[in-house]
Amino acid sequence: MGQIEWAMWANEQAIISAWVMLTGGIIGLTGFNRWEIAAYSVAAGIFIILLEYPRGKRKKGHSIERRYQQYLTRVIHACGTITSNYYIRFVLHLLLCVPAGFQLPTIMGALGLFIASIIYFVAAFHGEKWQPVGIDTKGAPISSNQTVITQPPSQPPPRAPAHVRPKRPAQPSEGDPTIL
């Protein structure tokens, strides 16, 4: 069984929680007490959305970029260890969720962000690190001609493992006299 990539789940949890906190902050500005907490929640929500929008590269498989991610990816990648280390993201999200927990419209976003920070801690504990998608580690964009194209399978599923499959005879060419 494969290993869980915790950072992927933390990223999705944090971005949804940031949208909830942003929405709760806007609602809190319309007539609730402690408007300062609502304004803080709006600013923190926008900051977290900008931080979490670029998806990280997966260890195995194909990483799908979000739309317009390449612009923020360059900024996040330029910040270095501050944005790529999940221990730092754990502490950052933990600290950002505390003030939002003191106003009713923003409490759901704060709880979701707290859960995202715990998931980031688990990701950091398992040794995961944010890697950019779409640019190599030196910061240069990956061109489309570097894409590896593989041939589709020649046999429909279910397929036997490679070591069990019988060897297929070579196909005769068109000029072979053995073809009738």
Short mmCIF file of N, CA, C and O in Angstrom, two decimals, residues 171-180:
data_model
loop_
_atom_site.label_atom_id
_atom_site.label_comp_id
_atom_site.label_asym_id
_atom_site.label_seq_id
_atom_site.Cartn_x
_atom_site.Cartn_y
_atom_site.Cartn_z
N GLN A 171 6.74 -9.80 -35.09
CA GLN A 171 5.77 -9.67 -36.16
C GLN A 171 6.52 -9.64 -37.49
O GLN A 171 7.52 -8.94 -37.63
N PRO A 172 6.03 -10.42 -38.48
CA PRO A 172 6.71 -10.40 -39.78
C PRO A 172 6.51 -9.05 -40.47
O PRO A 172 5.49 -8.40 -40.29
N SER A 173 7.48 -8.68 -41.27
CA SER A 173 7.36 -7.42 -42.00
C SER A 173 6.53 -7.63 -43.26
O SER A 173 6.25 -8.75 -43.66
N GLU A 174 6.18 -6.53 -43.93
CA GLU A 174 5.31 -6.63 -45.10
C GLU A 174 6.00 -7.32 -46.28
O GLU A 174 5.37 -7.96 -47.09
N GLY A 175 7.28 -7.24 -46.38
CA GLY A 175 8.00 -7.83 -47.49
C GLY A 175 8.39 -9.30 -47.23
O GLY A 175 9.09 -9.90 -48.02
N ASP A 176 7.93 -9.88 -46.11
CA ASP A 176 8.30 -11.24 -45.75
C ASP A 176 7.54 -12.23 -46.63
O ASP A 176 6.33 -12.16 -46.77
N PRO A 177 8.24 -13.21 -47.25
CA PRO A 177 7.57 -14.16 -48.14
C PRO A 177 6.70 -15.18 -47.40
O PRO A 177 5.92 -15.88 -48.02
N THR A 178 6.78 -15.24 -46.08
CA THR A 178 5.96 -16.20 -45.34
C THR A 178 4.54 -15.74 -45.16
O THR A 178 3.69 -16.51 -44.73
N ILE A 179 4.24 -14.50 -45.49
CA ILE A 179 2.87 -14.00 -45.39
C ILE A 179 2.11 -14.43 -46.62
O ILE A 179 2.54 -14.26 -47.76
N LEU A 180 0.96 -15.05 -46.43
CA LEU A 180 0.16 -15.51 -47.56
C LEU A 180 -0.85 -14.50 -47.99
O LEU A 180 -1.45 -13.79 -47.39
#
